[in-house]
Amino acid sequence: MDAFVRNLGGSDDPTHDPCYAGFFTCFNAQRYYEAHDVLEHLWLKKRDDNYGFFKGLIQLAGAFVHLQKQREFPDHPKHGRRLRPAVRLFRLARANLEPYGPRHMDLDVTETCALCDAMASRIVEDGFARNPWSPETAPHLVLRGR
């Protein structure tokens, strides 16, 4: 895992752990499973004040894994039914991230919670019939320095 994280380029960010920086590199490249994996590596090592924050980001990436797989294989017996689990993860992610708002570790938590709400709402409002995610409109999470 360490070699993978080094190859992401996040290790040259002096203000954040390379796994944290690597999460954003992967997420913004639509490599949601890898984003989840990279941050989980850090989350499992540390049981500090950021535990819930990292958990929320991992859940957020997991929700996008569901959307990505559903879009890729909409008629597949397993992947075709990923919208409900995605909504559940968006809601869990929001619940875990919200206490860290409005800003934490250079992330606009309020904006990230709004993303969770918007994605979950769009899926629910469409009766779990339409996936709102597409590669062309995929969200980006940006770390903004203090």
PDB file of C-alpha atoms in Angstrom:
ATOM      1  CA  MET A   1       0.000   0.000   0.000  1.00  0.00           C
ATOM      2  CA  ASP A   2       2.826   2.411   0.839  1.00  0.00           C
ATOM      3  CA  ALA A   3       4.331   2.085  -2.646  1.00  0.00           C
ATOM      4  CA  PHE A   4       0.919   2.655  -4.218  1.00  0.00           C
ATOM      5  CA  VAL A   5       0.413   5.800  -2.135  1.00  0.00           C
ATOM      6  CA  ARG A   6       3.877   7.103  -3.039  1.00  0.00           C
ATOM      7  CA  ASN A   7       3.046   6.657  -6.735  1.00  0.00           C
ATOM      8  CA  LEU A   8      -0.072   8.793  -6.340  1.00  0.00           C
ATOM      9  CA  GLY A   9       2.026  11.873  -5.742  1.00  0.00           C
ATOM     10  CA  GLY A  10       0.314  12.712  -2.456  1.00  0.00           C
ATOM     11  CA  SER A  11       3.521  12.167  -0.546  1.00  0.00           C
ATOM     12  CA  ASP A  12       4.836  15.582  -1.643  1.00  0.00           C
ATOM     13  CA  ASP A  13       2.051  17.321   0.327  1.00  0.00           C
ATOM     14  CA  PRO A  14       3.834  18.396   3.525  1.00  0.00           C
ATOM     15  CA  THR A  15       0.652  19.344   5.406  1.00  0.00           C
ATOM     16  CA  HIS A  16      -1.215  16.038   5.131  1.00  0.00           C
ATOM     17  CA  ASP A  17      -0.577  12.344   5.527  1.00  0.00           C
ATOM     18  CA  PRO A  18       0.145  10.801   2.092  1.00  0.00           C
ATOM     19  CA  CYS A  19      -2.871   8.488   2.461  1.00  0.00           C
ATOM     20  CA  TYR A  20      -5.150  11.464   3.065  1.00  0.00           C
ATOM     21  CA  ALA A  21      -3.746  13.359   0.086  1.00  0.00           C
ATOM     22  CA  GLY A  22      -3.851  10.150  -1.974  1.00  0.00           C
ATOM     23  CA  PHE A  23      -7.556   9.774  -1.228  1.00  0.00           C
ATOM     24  CA  PHE A  24      -8.262  13.023  -3.100  1.00  0.00           C
ATOM     25  CA  THR A  25      -5.970  12.086  -5.976  1.00  0.00           C
ATOM     26  CA  CYS A  26      -7.852   8.817  -6.440  1.00  0.00           C
ATOM     27  CA  PHE A  27     -11.316  10.290  -5.835  1.00  0.00           C
ATOM     28  CA  ASN A  28     -10.816  13.061  -8.382  1.00  0.00           C
ATOM     29  CA  ALA A  29      -9.534  10.520 -10.923  1.00  0.00           C
ATOM     30  CA  GLN A  30     -12.796   8.561 -10.403  1.00  0.00           C
ATOM     31  CA  ARG A  31     -10.852   5.725  -8.826  1.00  0.00           C
ATOM     32  CA  TYR A  32     -13.298   5.485  -5.958  1.00  0.00           C
ATOM     33  CA  TYR A  33     -12.420   1.991  -4.824  1.00  0.00           C
ATOM     34  CA  GLU A  34      -8.758   2.956  -4.580  1.00  0.00           C
ATOM     35  CA  ALA A  35      -9.693   6.179  -2.756  1.00  0.00           C
ATOM     36  CA  HIS A  36     -11.616   4.096  -0.246  1.00  0.00           C
ATOM     37  CA  ASP A  37      -8.703   1.672   0.123  1.00  0.00           C
ATOM     38  CA  VAL A  38      -6.022   4.325   0.545  1.00  0.00           C
ATOM     39  CA  LEU A  39      -7.872   6.204   3.263  1.00  0.00           C
ATOM     40  CA  GLU A  40      -8.960   2.994   4.973  1.00  0.00           C
ATOM     41  CA  HIS A  41      -5.275   2.174   5.329  1.00  0.00           C
ATOM     42  CA  LEU A  42      -4.834   5.361   7.391  1.00  0.00           C
ATOM     43  CA  TRP A  43      -8.173   4.996   9.207  1.00  0.00           C
ATOM     44  CA  LEU A  44      -7.288   1.519  10.479  1.00  0.00           C
ATOM     45  CA  LYS A  45      -3.903   2.720  11.769  1.00  0.00           C
ATOM     46  CA  LYS A  46      -5.168   5.769  13.655  1.00  0.00           C
ATOM     47  CA  ARG A  47      -7.903   5.972  16.250  1.00  0.00           C
ATOM     48  CA  ASP A  48      -7.632   9.707  16.853  1.00  0.00           C
ATOM     49  CA  ASP A  49     -10.002  12.666  16.588  1.00  0.00           C
ATOM     50  CA  ASN A  50     -10.184  12.212  12.805  1.00  0.00           C
ATOM     51  CA  TYR A  51     -11.599   8.686  13.018  1.00  0.00           C
ATOM     52  CA  GLY A  52     -15.186   9.682  12.162  1.00  0.00           C
ATOM     53  CA  PHE A  53     -14.020  12.145   9.523  1.00  0.00           C
ATOM     54  CA  PHE A  54     -11.999   9.507   7.694  1.00  0.00           C
ATOM     55  CA  LYS A  55     -14.863   7.040   8.061  1.00  0.00           C
ATOM     56  CA  GLY A  56     -17.219   9.531   6.403  1.00  0.00           C
ATOM     57  CA  LEU A  57     -14.848  10.055   3.477  1.00  0.00           C
ATOM     58  CA  ILE A  58     -14.441   6.297   3.075  1.00  0.00           C
ATOM     59  CA  GLN A  59     -18.236   5.941   2.997  1.00  0.00           C
ATOM     60  CA  LEU A  60     -18.475   8.745   0.452  1.00  0.00           C
ATOM     61  CA  ALA A  61     -16.023   6.957  -1.836  1.00  0.00           C
ATOM     62  CA  GLY A  62     -17.958   3.722  -1.286  1.00  0.00           C
ATOM     63  CA  ALA A  63     -21.179   5.398  -2.384  1.00  0.00           C
ATOM     64  CA  PHE A  64     -19.502   6.447  -5.610  1.00  0.00           C
ATOM     65  CA  VAL A  65     -18.193   2.894  -6.114  1.00  0.00           C
ATOM     66  CA  HIS A  66     -21.818   1.771  -6.086  1.00  0.00           C
ATOM     67  CA  LEU A  67     -22.852   4.441  -8.593  1.00  0.00           C
ATOM     68  CA  GLN A  68     -19.927   3.724 -10.874  1.00  0.00           C
ATOM     69  CA  LYS A  69     -20.576  -0.040 -10.887  1.00  0.00           C
ATOM     70  CA  GLN A  70     -24.309   0.455 -11.424  1.00  0.00           C
ATOM     71  CA  ARG A  71     -23.672   2.715 -14.412  1.00  0.00           C
ATOM     72  CA  GLU A  72     -21.142   0.294 -15.838  1.00  0.00           C
ATOM     73  CA  PHE A  73     -23.377  -2.782 -15.436  1.00  0.00           C
ATOM     74  CA  PRO A  74     -27.009  -1.582 -15.120  1.00  0.00           C
ATOM     75  CA  ASP A  75     -28.516  -4.956 -16.050  1.00  0.00           C
ATOM     76  CA  HIS A  76     -26.234  -7.082 -13.886  1.00  0.00           C
ATOM     77  CA  PRO A  77     -28.135  -8.848 -11.076  1.00  0.00           C
ATOM     78  CA  LYS A  78     -25.848  -7.434  -8.363  1.00  0.00           C
ATOM     79  CA  HIS A  79     -24.529  -4.186  -9.824  1.00  0.00           C
ATOM     80  CA  GLY A  80     -27.910  -3.144 -11.169  1.00  0.00           C
ATOM     81  CA  ARG A  81     -29.199  -2.874  -7.596  1.00  0.00           C
ATOM     82  CA  ARG A  82     -26.555  -0.573  -6.164  1.00  0.00           C
ATOM     83  CA  LEU A  83     -28.574   2.656  -5.918  1.00  0.00           C
ATOM     84  CA  ARG A  84     -30.132   1.882  -2.528  1.00  0.00           C
ATOM     85  CA  PRO A  85     -26.780   0.992  -0.926  1.00  0.00           C
ATOM     86  CA  ALA A  86     -25.330   4.177  -2.439  1.00  0.00           C
ATOM     87  CA  VAL A  87     -28.026   6.292  -0.783  1.00  0.00           C
ATOM     88  CA  ARG A  88     -27.396   4.547   2.523  1.00  0.00           C
ATOM     89  CA  LEU A  89     -23.665   5.308   2.274  1.00  0.00           C
ATOM     90  CA  PHE A  90     -24.259   8.938   1.285  1.00  0.00           C
ATOM     91  CA  ARG A  91     -26.383   9.349   4.401  1.00  0.00           C
ATOM     92  CA  LEU A  92     -23.846   7.619   6.641  1.00  0.00           C
ATOM     93  CA  ALA A  93     -21.040   9.688   5.137  1.00  0.00           C
ATOM     94  CA  ARG A  94     -22.928  12.892   5.831  1.00  0.00           C
ATOM     95  CA  ALA A  95     -23.652  11.863   9.420  1.00  0.00           C
ATOM     96  CA  ASN A  96     -19.976  11.141  10.024  1.00  0.00           C
ATOM     97  CA  LEU A  97     -18.661  14.247   8.271  1.00  0.00           C
ATOM     98  CA  GLU A  98     -21.101  16.854   9.571  1.00  0.00           C
ATOM     99  CA  PRO A  99     -19.615  17.158  13.090  1.00  0.00           C
ATOM    100  CA  TYR A 100     -16.315  18.240  11.511  1.00  0.00           C
ATOM    101  CA  GLY A 101     -17.825  21.183   9.630  1.00  0.00           C
ATOM    102  CA  PRO A 102     -17.689  23.719   8.355  1.00  0.00           C
ATOM    103  CA  ARG A 103     -14.068  23.000   7.423  1.00  0.00           C
ATOM    104  CA  HIS A 104     -11.680  20.288   8.524  1.00  0.00           C
ATOM    105  CA  MET A 105      -8.216  19.308   7.320  1.00  0.00           C
ATOM    106  CA  ASP A 106      -8.511  21.812   4.465  1.00  0.00           C
ATOM    107  CA  LEU A 107     -11.754  20.247   3.186  1.00  0.00           C
ATOM    108  CA  ASP A 108     -14.984  22.209   2.948  1.00  0.00           C
ATOM    109  CA  VAL A 109     -17.075  19.779   4.982  1.00  0.00           C
ATOM    110  CA  THR A 110     -20.264  21.773   4.482  1.00  0.00           C
ATOM    111  CA  GLU A 111     -19.855  21.510   0.714  1.00  0.00           C
ATOM    112  CA  THR A 112     -19.071  17.793   0.976  1.00  0.00           C
ATOM    113  CA  CYS A 113     -22.190  17.184   3.091  1.00  0.00           C
ATOM    114  CA  ALA A 114     -24.216  19.094   0.492  1.00  0.00           C
ATOM    115  CA  LEU A 115     -22.816  16.748  -2.163  1.00  0.00           C
ATOM    116  CA  CYS A 116     -23.976  13.750  -0.096  1.00  0.00           C
ATOM    117  CA  ASP A 117     -27.436  15.281   0.275  1.00  0.00           C
ATOM    118  CA  ALA A 118     -27.737  16.167  -3.398  1.00  0.00           C
ATOM    119  CA  MET A 119     -26.702  12.754  -4.657  1.00  0.00           C
ATOM    120  CA  ALA A 120     -28.959  10.869  -2.240  1.00  0.00           C
ATOM    121  CA  SER A 121     -31.899  13.184  -2.980  1.00  0.00           C
ATOM    122  CA  ARG A 122     -31.570  12.811  -6.729  1.00  0.00           C
ATOM    123  CA  ILE A 123     -31.611   9.029  -6.467  1.00  0.00           C
ATOM    124  CA  VAL A 124     -34.569   8.948  -4.073  1.00  0.00           C
ATOM    125  CA  GLU A 125     -36.563  11.548  -6.043  1.00  0.00           C
ATOM    126  CA  ASP A 126     -36.123   9.437  -9.173  1.00  0.00           C
ATOM    127  CA  GLY A 127     -37.533   6.428  -7.324  1.00  0.00           C
ATOM    128  CA  PHE A 128     -34.187   4.612  -7.383  1.00  0.00           C
ATOM    129  CA  ALA A 129     -34.636   4.319 -11.149  1.00  0.00           C
ATOM    130  CA  ARG A 130     -31.894   6.656 -12.395  1.00  0.00           C
ATOM    131  CA  ASN A 131     -28.236   6.926 -11.538  1.00  0.00           C
ATOM    132  CA  PRO A 132     -27.186  10.605 -11.342  1.00  0.00           C
ATOM    133  CA  TRP A 133     -23.467   9.870 -11.661  1.00  0.00           C
ATOM    134  CA  SER A 134     -21.597  10.095 -14.933  1.00  0.00           C
ATOM    135  CA  PRO A 135     -17.894  10.328 -15.687  1.00  0.00           C
ATOM    136  CA  GLU A 136     -18.442  13.669 -17.389  1.00  0.00           C
ATOM    137  CA  THR A 137     -20.086  15.309 -14.379  1.00  0.00           C
ATOM    138  CA  ALA A 138     -18.270  13.479 -11.577  1.00  0.00           C
ATOM    139  CA  PRO A 139     -17.590  15.708  -8.571  1.00  0.00           C
ATOM    140  CA  HIS A 140     -14.145  16.791  -7.443  1.00  0.00           C
ATOM    141  CA  LEU A 141     -13.118  17.286  -3.856  1.00  0.00           C
ATOM    142  CA  VAL A 142     -10.634  20.086  -3.374  1.00  0.00           C
ATOM    143  CA  LEU A 143      -8.371  20.717  -0.431  1.00  0.00           C
ATOM    144  CA  ARG A 144      -7.957  24.415   0.163  1.00  0.00           C
ATOM    145  CA  GLY A 145      -5.057  25.620   2.265  1.00  0.00           C
ATOM    146  CA  ARG A 146      -5.696  27.563   5.401  1.00  0.00           C
TER     147      ARG A 146
END
